[in-house]
Short mmCIF file of C-alpha atoms in Angstrom, two decimals:
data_model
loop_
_atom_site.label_atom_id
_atom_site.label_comp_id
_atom_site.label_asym_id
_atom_site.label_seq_id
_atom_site.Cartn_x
_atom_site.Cartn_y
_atom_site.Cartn_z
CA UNK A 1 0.00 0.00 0.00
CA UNK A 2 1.21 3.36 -0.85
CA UNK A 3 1.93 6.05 1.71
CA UNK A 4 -1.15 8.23 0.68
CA UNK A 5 -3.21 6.14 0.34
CA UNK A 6 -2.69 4.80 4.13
CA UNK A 7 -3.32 7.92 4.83
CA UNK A 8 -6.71 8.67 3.02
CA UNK A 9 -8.27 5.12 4.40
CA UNK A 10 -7.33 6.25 7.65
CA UNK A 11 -8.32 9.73 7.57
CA UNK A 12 -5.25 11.25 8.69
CA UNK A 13 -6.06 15.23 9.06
CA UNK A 14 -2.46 16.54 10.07
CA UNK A 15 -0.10 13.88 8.80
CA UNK A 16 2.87 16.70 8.58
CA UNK A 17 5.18 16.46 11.74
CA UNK A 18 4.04 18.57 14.62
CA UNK A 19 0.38 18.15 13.45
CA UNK A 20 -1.96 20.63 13.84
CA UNK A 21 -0.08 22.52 16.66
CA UNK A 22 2.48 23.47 14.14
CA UNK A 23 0.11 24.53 11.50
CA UNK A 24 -1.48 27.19 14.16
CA UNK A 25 1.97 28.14 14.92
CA UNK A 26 2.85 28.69 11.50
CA UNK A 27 -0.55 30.58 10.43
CA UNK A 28 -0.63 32.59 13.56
CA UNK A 29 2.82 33.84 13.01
CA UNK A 30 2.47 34.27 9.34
CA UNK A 31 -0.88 35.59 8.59
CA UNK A 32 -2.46 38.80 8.96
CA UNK A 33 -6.13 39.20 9.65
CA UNK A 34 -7.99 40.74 6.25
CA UNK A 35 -9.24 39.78 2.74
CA UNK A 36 -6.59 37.24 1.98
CA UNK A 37 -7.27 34.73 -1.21
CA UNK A 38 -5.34 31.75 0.27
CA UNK A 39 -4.56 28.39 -1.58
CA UNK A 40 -3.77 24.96 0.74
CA UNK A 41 -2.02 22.56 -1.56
CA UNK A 42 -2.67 18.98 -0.87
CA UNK A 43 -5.37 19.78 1.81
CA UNK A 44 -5.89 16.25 2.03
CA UNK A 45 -9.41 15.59 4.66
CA UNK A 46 -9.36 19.51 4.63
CA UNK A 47 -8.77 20.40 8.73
CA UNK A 48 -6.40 23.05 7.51
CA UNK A 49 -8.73 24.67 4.72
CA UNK A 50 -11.63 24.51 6.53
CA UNK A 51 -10.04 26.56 9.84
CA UNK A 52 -8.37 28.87 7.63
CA UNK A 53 -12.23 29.60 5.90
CA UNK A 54 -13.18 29.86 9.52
CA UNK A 55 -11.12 32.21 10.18
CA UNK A 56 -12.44 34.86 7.32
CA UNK A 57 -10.29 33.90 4.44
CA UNK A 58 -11.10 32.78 0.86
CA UNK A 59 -9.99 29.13 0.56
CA UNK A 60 -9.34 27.05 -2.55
CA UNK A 61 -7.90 24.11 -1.53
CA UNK A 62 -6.36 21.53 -3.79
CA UNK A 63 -5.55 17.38 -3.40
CA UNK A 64 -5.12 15.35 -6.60
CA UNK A 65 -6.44 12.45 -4.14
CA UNK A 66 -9.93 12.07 -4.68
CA UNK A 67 -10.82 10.49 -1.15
CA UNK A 68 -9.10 12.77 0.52
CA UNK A 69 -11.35 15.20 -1.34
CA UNK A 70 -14.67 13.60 -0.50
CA UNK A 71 -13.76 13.50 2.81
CA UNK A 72 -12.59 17.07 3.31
CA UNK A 73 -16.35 18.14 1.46
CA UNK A 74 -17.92 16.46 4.27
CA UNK A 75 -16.01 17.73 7.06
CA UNK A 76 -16.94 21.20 5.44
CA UNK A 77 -20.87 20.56 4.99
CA UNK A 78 -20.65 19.47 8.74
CA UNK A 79 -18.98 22.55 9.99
CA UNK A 80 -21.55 24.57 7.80
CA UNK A 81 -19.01 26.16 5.17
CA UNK A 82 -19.76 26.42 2.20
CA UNK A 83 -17.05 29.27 0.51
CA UNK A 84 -14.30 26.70 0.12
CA UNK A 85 -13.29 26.53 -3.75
CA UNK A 86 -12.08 22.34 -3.62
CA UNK A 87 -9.84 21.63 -7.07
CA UNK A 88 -8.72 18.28 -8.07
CA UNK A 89 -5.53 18.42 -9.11
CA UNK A 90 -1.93 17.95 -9.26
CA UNK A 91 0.53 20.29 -7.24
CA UNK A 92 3.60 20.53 -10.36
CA UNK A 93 0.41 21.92 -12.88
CA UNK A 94 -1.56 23.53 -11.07
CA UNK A 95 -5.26 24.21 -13.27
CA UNK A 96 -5.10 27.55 -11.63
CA UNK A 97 -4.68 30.99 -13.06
CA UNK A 98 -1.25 33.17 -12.91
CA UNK A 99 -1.34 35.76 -10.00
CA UNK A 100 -4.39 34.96 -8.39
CA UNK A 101 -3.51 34.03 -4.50
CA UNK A 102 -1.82 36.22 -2.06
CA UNK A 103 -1.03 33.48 -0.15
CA UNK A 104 0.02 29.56 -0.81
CA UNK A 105 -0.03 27.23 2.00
CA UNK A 106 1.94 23.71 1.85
CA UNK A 107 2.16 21.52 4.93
CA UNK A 108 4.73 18.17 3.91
CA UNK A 109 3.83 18.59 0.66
CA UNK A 110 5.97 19.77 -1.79
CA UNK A 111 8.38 16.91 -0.84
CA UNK A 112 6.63 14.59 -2.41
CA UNK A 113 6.84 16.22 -5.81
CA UNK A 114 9.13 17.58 -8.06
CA UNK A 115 10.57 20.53 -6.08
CA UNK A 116 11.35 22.75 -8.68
CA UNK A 117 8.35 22.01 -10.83
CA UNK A 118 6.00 22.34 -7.79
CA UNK A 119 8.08 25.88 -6.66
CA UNK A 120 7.77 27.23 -9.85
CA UNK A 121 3.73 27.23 -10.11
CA UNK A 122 3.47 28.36 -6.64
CA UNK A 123 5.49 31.10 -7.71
CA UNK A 124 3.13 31.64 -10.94
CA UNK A 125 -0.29 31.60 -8.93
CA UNK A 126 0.99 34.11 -6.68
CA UNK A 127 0.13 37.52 -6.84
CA UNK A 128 3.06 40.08 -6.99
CA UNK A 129 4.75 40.35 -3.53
CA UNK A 130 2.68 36.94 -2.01
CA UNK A 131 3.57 34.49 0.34
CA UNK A 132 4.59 30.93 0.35
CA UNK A 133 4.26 29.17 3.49
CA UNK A 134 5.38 25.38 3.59
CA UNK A 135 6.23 23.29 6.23
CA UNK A 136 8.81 21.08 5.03
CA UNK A 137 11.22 17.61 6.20
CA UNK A 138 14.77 18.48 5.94
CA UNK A 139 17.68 16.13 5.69
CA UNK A 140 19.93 17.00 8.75
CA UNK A 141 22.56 14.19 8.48
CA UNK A 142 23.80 11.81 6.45
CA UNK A 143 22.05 8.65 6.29
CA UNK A 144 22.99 5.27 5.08
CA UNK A 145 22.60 4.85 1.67
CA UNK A 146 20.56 1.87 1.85
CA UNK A 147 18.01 3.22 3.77
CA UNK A 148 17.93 6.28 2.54
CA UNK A 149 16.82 4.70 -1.36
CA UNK A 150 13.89 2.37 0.98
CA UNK A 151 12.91 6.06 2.26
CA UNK A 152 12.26 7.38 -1.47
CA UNK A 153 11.04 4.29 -2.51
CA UNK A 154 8.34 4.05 -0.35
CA UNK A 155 7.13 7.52 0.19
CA UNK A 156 8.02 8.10 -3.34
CA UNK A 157 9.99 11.30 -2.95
CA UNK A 158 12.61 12.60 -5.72
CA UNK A 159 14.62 13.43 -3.04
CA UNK A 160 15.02 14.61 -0.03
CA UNK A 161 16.33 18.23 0.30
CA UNK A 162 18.74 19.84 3.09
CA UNK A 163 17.99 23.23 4.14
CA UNK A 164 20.83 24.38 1.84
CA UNK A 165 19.24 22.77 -1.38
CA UNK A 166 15.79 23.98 0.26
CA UNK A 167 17.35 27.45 0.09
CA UNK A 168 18.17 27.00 -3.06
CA UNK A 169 15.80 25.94 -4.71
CA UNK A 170 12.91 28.54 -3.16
CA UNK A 171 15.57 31.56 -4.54
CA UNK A 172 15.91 29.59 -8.09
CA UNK A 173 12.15 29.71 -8.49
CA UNK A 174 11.99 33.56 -7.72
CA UNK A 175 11.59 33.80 -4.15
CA UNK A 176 13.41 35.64 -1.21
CA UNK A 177 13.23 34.04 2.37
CA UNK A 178 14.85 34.24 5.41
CA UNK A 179 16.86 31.11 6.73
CA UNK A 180 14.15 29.10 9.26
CA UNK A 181 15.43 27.68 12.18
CA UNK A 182 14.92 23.59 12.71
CA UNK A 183 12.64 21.63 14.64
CA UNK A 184 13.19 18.10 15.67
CA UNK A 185 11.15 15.64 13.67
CA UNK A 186 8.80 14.66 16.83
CA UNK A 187 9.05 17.99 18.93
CA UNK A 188 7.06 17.57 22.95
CA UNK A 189 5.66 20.90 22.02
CA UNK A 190 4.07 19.04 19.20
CA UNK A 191 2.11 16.50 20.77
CA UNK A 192 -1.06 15.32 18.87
CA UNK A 193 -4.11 17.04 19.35
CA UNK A 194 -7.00 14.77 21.03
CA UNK A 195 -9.17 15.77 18.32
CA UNK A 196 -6.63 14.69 15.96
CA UNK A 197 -6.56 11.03 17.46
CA UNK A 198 -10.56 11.31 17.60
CA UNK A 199 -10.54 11.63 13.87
CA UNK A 200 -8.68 8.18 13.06
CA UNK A 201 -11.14 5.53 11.16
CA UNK A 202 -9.44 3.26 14.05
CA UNK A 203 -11.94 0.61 12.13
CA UNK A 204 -8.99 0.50 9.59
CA UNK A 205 -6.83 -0.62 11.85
CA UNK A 206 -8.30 -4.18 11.69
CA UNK A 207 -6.63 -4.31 8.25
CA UNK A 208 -3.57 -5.97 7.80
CA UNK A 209 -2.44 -3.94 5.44
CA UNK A 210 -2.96 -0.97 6.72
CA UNK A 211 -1.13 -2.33 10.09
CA UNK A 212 1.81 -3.30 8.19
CA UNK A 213 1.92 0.24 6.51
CA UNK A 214 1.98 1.43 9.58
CA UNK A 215 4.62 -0.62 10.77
CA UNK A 216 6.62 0.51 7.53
CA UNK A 217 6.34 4.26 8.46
CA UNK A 218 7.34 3.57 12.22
CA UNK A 219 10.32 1.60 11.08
CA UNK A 220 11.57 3.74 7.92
CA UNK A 221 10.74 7.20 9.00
CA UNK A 222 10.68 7.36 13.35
CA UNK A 223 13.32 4.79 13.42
CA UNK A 224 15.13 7.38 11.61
CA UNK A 225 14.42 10.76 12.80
CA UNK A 226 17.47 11.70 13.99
CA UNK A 227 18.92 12.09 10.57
CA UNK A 228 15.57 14.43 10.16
CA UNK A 229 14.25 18.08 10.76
CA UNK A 230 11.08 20.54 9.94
CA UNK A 231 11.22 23.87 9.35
CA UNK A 232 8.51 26.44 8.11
CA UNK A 233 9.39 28.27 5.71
CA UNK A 234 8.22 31.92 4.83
CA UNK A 235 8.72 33.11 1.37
CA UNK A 236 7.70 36.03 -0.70
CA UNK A 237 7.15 36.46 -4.80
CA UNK A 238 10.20 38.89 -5.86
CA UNK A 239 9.34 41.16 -8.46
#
């Protein structure tokens, strides 16, 4: 079973690391109150797009999975919004017009793309001067070889980037940021959320599949974490 779709049976709504305690931190810090047009790429079950909406904000939110789609509709219709724009779609072509966000929100998501590609038309849907905020892994350390190719085989990643090639790639596609400071892969001060945990189809659990994906994440990714970080970063459309 592939990674995402693990994820959509179970209903995972803040797979990123830190959870949904890091995506308040990062929108708190990062986002001014006011008519923002805001795009969440890979919204997957749609917590994130539908507190931002709550919030005041014009939400399109994008997921090329379609499950994760249906389910983030529903958890909309249940919390009574109904202004959230939802596009199928993927995240290196976006089917969105140049210049029309001041804002593009990625949580763990551009890894598992084509960086540059994926940059690039982030960079073209954003209005002059707009901001990219992505919450991102970062490879801190060398790790084995061997493990490292089971890593992108299974989660399917290109590759994954250290905050140098990070850098470097956000200032190739056109943007200027500041240099974000780490934070370990499994942080206290991001504990899950009991509302998180309440969200689990724990029903799925009884599959043996989706225990041995499980088991495959535990063992390839938090086996490994030291060799890991997060980092938010903040960047803005030059020119």
């Amino acid at each position: 079973m592939e990674y995402m779709d693990l994820l959509s049976r179970l209903g995972v709504a803040s797979a990123h690391p830190g959870g949904f305690k890091a995506t308040k931190r990062l929108l708190e810090k990062a986002l001014e109150p006011g008519e923002l047009r805001i795009l969440e790429v890979g919204c997957g079950t749609g917590k994130t797009a539908c507190y931002l909406a709550e919030k005041g904000y014009r939400v399109t939110a994008l997921d090329q999975h379609p499950l994760m789609l249906e389910k983030a509709k529903r958890r909309a219709e249940k919390q009574g919004l109904t202004g959230i724009e939802w596009v199928e779609g993927s995240v290196e072509r976006l089917p969105l017009e140049d210049q029309t966000f001041d804002v593009v929100y990625a949580e763990s998501v551009t890894v598992f793309t084509d960086v540059p590609k994926s940059l690039k038309e982030y960079h073209r849907v954003l209005k002059p001067n707009g901001r990219l905020l992505d919450r991102e892994i970062v490879l801190f350390a060398e790790i084995p070889q061997p493990i490292y190719e089971e890593i992108l085989d299974y989660f399917k990643f290109n590759k994954i980037l250290s905050l140098d090639e990070w850098m470097g790639s956000l200032h190739q596609a056109g943007f200027k940021a500041d240099r974000p400071s780490l934070d370990d892969f499994r942080g206290p001060q991001f504990a899950a959320e009991h509302s998180e945990l309440q969200e689990l189809d724990l029903t799925m659990l009884f599959d043996p599949e989706i225990g041995q994906g499980i088991m495959k994440y535990a063992d390839l990714m938090l086996a490994q974490e030291s060799y890991f970080r997060v980092c938010d970063f903040v960047a803005h459309k030059s020119g």
